[in-house]
PDB file of C-alpha atoms in Angstrom:
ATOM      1  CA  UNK A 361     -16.278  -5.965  -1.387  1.00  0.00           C
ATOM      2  CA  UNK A 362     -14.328  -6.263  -4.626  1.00  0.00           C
ATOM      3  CA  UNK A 363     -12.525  -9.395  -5.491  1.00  0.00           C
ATOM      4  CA  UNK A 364      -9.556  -7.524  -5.810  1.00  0.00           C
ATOM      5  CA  UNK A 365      -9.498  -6.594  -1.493  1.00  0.00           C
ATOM      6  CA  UNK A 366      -9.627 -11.103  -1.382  1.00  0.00           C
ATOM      7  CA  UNK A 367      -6.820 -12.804   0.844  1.00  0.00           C
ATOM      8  CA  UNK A 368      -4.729 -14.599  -1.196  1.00  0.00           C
ATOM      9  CA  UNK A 369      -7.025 -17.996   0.043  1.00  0.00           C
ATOM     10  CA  UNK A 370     -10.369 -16.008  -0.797  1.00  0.00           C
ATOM     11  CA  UNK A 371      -9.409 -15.064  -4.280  1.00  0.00           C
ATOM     12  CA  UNK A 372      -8.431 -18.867  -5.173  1.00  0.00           C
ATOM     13  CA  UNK A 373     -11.113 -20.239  -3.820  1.00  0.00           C
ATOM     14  CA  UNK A 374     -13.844 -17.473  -5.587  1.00  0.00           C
ATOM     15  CA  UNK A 375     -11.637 -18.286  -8.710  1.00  0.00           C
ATOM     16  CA  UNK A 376     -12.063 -22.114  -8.485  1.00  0.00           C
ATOM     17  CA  UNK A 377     -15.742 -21.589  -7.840  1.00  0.00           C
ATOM     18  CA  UNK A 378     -15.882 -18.749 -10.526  1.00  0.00           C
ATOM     19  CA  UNK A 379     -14.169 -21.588 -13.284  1.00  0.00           C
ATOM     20  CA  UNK A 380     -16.556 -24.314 -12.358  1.00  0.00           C
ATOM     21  CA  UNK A 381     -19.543 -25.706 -14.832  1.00  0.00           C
ATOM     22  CA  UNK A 382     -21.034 -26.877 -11.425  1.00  0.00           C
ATOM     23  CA  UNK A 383     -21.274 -26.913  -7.851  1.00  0.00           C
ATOM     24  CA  UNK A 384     -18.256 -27.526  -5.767  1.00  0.00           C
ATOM     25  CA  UNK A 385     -17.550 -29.271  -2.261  1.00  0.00           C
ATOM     26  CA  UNK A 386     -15.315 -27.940  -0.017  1.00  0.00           C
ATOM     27  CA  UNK A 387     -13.476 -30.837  -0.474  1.00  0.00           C
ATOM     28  CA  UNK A 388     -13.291 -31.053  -4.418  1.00  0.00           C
ATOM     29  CA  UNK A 389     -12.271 -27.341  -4.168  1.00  0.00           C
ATOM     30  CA  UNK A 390      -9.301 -28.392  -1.723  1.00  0.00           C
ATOM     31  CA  UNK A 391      -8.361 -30.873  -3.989  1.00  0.00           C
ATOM     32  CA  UNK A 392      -8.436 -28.448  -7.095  1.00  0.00           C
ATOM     33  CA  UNK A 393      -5.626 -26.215  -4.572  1.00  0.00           C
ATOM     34  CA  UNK A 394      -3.513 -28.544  -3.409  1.00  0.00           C
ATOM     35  CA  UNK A 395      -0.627 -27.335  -5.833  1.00  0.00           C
ATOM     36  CA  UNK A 396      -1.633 -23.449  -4.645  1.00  0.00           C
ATOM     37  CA  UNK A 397      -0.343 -24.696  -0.618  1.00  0.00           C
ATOM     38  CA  UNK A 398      -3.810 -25.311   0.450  1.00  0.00           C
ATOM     39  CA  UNK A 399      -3.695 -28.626   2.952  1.00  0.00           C
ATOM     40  CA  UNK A 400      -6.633 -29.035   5.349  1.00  0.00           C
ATOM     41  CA  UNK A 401     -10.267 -28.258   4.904  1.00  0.00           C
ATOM     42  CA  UNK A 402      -9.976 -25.690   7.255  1.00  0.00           C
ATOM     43  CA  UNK A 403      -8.048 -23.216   5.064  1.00  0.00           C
ATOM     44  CA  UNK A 404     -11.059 -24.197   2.122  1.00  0.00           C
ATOM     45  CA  UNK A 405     -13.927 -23.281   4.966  1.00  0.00           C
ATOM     46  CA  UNK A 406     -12.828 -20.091   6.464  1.00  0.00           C
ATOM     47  CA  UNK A 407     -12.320 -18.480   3.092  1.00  0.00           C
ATOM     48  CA  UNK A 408     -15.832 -19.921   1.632  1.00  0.00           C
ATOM     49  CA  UNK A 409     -17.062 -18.273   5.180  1.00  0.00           C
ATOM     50  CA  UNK A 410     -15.578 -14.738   4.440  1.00  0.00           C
ATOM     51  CA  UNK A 411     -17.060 -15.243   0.811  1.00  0.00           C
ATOM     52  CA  UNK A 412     -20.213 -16.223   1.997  1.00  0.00           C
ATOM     53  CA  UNK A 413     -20.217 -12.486   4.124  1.00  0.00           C
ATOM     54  CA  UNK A 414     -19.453 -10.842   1.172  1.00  0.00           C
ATOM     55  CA  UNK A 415     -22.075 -12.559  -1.138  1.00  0.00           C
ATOM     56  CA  UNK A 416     -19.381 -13.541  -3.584  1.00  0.00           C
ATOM     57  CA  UNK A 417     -20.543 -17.284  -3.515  1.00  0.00           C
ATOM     58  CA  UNK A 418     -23.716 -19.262  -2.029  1.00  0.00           C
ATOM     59  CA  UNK A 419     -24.066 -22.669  -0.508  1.00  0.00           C
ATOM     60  CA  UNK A 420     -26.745 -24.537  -2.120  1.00  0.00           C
ATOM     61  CA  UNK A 421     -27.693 -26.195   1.199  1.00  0.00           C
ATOM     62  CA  UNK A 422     -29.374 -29.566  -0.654  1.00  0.00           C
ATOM     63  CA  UNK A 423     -26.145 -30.587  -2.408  1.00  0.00           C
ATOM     64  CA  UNK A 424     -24.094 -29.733   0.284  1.00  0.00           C
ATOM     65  CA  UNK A 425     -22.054 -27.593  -2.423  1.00  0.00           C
ATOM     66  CA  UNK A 426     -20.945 -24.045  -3.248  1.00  0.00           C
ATOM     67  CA  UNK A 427     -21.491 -21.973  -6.755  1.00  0.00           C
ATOM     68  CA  UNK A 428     -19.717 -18.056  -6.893  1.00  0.00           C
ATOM     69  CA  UNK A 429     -22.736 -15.634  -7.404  1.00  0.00           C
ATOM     70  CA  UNK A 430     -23.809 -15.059 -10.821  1.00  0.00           C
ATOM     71  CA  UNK A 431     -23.822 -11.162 -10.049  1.00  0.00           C
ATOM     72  CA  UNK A 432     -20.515 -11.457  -7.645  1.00  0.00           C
ATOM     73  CA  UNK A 433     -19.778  -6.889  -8.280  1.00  0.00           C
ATOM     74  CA  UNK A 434     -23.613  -6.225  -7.063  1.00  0.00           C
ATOM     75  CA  UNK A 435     -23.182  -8.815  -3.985  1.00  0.00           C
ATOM     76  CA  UNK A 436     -26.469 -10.783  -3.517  1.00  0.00           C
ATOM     77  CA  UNK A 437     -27.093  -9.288   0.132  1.00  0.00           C
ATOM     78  CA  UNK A 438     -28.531  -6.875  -1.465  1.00  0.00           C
ATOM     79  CA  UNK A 439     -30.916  -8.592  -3.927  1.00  0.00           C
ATOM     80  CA  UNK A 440     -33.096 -10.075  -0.915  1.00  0.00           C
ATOM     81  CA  UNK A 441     -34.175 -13.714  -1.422  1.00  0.00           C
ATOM     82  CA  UNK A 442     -31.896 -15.961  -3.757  1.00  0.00           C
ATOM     83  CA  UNK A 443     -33.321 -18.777  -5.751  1.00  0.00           C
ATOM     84  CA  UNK A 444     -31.516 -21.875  -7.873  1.00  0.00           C
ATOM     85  CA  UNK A 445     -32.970 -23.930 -10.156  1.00  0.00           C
ATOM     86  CA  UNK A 446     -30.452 -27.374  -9.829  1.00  0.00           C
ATOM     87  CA  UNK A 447     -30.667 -29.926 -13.004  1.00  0.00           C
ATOM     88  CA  UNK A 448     -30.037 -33.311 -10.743  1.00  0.00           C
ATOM     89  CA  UNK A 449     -28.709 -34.600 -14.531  1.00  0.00           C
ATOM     90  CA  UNK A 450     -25.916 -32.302 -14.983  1.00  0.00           C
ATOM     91  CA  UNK A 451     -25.352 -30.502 -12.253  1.00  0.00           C
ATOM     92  CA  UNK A 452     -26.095 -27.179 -13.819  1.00  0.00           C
ATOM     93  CA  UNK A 453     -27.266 -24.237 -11.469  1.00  0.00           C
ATOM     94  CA  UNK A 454     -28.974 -20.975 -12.777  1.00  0.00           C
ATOM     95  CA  UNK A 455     -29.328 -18.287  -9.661  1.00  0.00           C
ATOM     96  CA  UNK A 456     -32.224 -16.209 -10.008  1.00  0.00           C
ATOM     97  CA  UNK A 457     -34.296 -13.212  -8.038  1.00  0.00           C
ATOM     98  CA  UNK A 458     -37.720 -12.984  -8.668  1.00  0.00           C
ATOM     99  CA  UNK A 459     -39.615  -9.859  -7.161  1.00  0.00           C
ATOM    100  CA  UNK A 460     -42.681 -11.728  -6.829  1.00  0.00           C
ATOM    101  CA  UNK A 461     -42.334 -14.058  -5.304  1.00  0.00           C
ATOM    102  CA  UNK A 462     -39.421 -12.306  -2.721  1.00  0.00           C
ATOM    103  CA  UNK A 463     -42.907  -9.496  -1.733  1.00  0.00           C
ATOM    104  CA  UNK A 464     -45.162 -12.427  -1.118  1.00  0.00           C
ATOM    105  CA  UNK A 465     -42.952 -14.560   1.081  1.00  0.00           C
ATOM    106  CA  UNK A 466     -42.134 -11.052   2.964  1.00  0.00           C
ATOM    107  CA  UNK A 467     -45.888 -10.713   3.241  1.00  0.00           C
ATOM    108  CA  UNK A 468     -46.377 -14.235   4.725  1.00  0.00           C
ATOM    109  CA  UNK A 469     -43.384 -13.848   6.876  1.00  0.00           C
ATOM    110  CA  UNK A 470     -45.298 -10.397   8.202  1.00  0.00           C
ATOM    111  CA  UNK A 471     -48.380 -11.722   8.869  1.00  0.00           C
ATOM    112  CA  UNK A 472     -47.248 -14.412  11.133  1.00  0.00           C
ATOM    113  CA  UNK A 473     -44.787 -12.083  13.188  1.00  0.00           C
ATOM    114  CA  UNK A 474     -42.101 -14.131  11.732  1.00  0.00           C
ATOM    115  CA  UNK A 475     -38.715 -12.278  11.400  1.00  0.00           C
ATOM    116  CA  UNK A 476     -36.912 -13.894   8.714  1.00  0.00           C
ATOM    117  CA  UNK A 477     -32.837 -14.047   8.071  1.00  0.00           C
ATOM    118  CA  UNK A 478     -31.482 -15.621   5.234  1.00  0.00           C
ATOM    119  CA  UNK A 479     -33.974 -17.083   3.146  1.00  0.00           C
ATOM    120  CA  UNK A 480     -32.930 -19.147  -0.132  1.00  0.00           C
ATOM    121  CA  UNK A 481     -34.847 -21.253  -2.705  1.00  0.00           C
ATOM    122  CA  UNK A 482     -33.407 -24.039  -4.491  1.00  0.00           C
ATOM    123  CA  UNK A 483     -35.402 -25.879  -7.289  1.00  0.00           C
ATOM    124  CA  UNK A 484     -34.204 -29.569  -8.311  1.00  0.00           C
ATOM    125  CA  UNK A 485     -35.055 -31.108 -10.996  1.00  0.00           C
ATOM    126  CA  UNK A 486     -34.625 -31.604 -15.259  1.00  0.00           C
ATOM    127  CA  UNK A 487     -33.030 -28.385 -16.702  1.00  0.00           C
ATOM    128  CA  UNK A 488     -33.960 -27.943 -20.414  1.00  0.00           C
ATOM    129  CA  UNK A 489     -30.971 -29.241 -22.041  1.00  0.00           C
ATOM    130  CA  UNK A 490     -31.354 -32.950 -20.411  1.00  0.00           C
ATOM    131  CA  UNK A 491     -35.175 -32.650 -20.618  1.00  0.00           C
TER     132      UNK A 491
END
């Protein structure tokens, strides 16, 4: 998926989260499109939904919030297991992929008969820059 086959809806909302310093609520990113027609949370959840398919953007699950995928023309579905570091002092968010790590959890997931689906690491705490 390219950004350039988005709904009108899908391609404001990937731009607001594509714009951002931080992670966004659904809510913040309906206010930021209020003047682009957008009214209800609704419209704001079914195109973060479609973008979530597509691996454009991904919910960071502990902040409740969304960031657009640092590698958004490779689509994360097909870099395995995604992992955030998340500075709780400014908000900043660095996605990552480590190889590692993504074979051992694979490995302990195997072992156990454990058949995994999404699978995503987020690491809060004190990025460098506020340390």
């Amino acid at each position: 998926m390219t950004t350039q086959q988005l709904t009108k809806n899908q391609g404001l909302v990937f731009d607001v989260l594509s714009h951002s310093d931080s992670p966004l609520s659904a809510y913040t990113i309906l206010d930021k499109l209020r003047d682009n027609g957008f009214r209800a949370p609704l419209q704001v959840y079914r195109a973060l939904d479609k973008l979530l398919e597509f691996g454009l953007v991904h919910r960071l699950e502990s902040i409740n919030a969304f960031v657009a995928c640092a590698h958004p023309h490779e689509g994360c579905q097909n870099h395995g297991i995604t992992a955030f570091t998340i500075c709780e002092t400014c908000s900043k968010v660095t996605e990552f992929h480590d190889h590692v790590i993504e074979d051992r959890l694979k490995a302990f997931a195997k072992d156990r008969n454990f058949k995994t689906g999404k699978t995503t690491i987020e690491i809060r705490g004190t990025c460098a820059g506020c340390a």
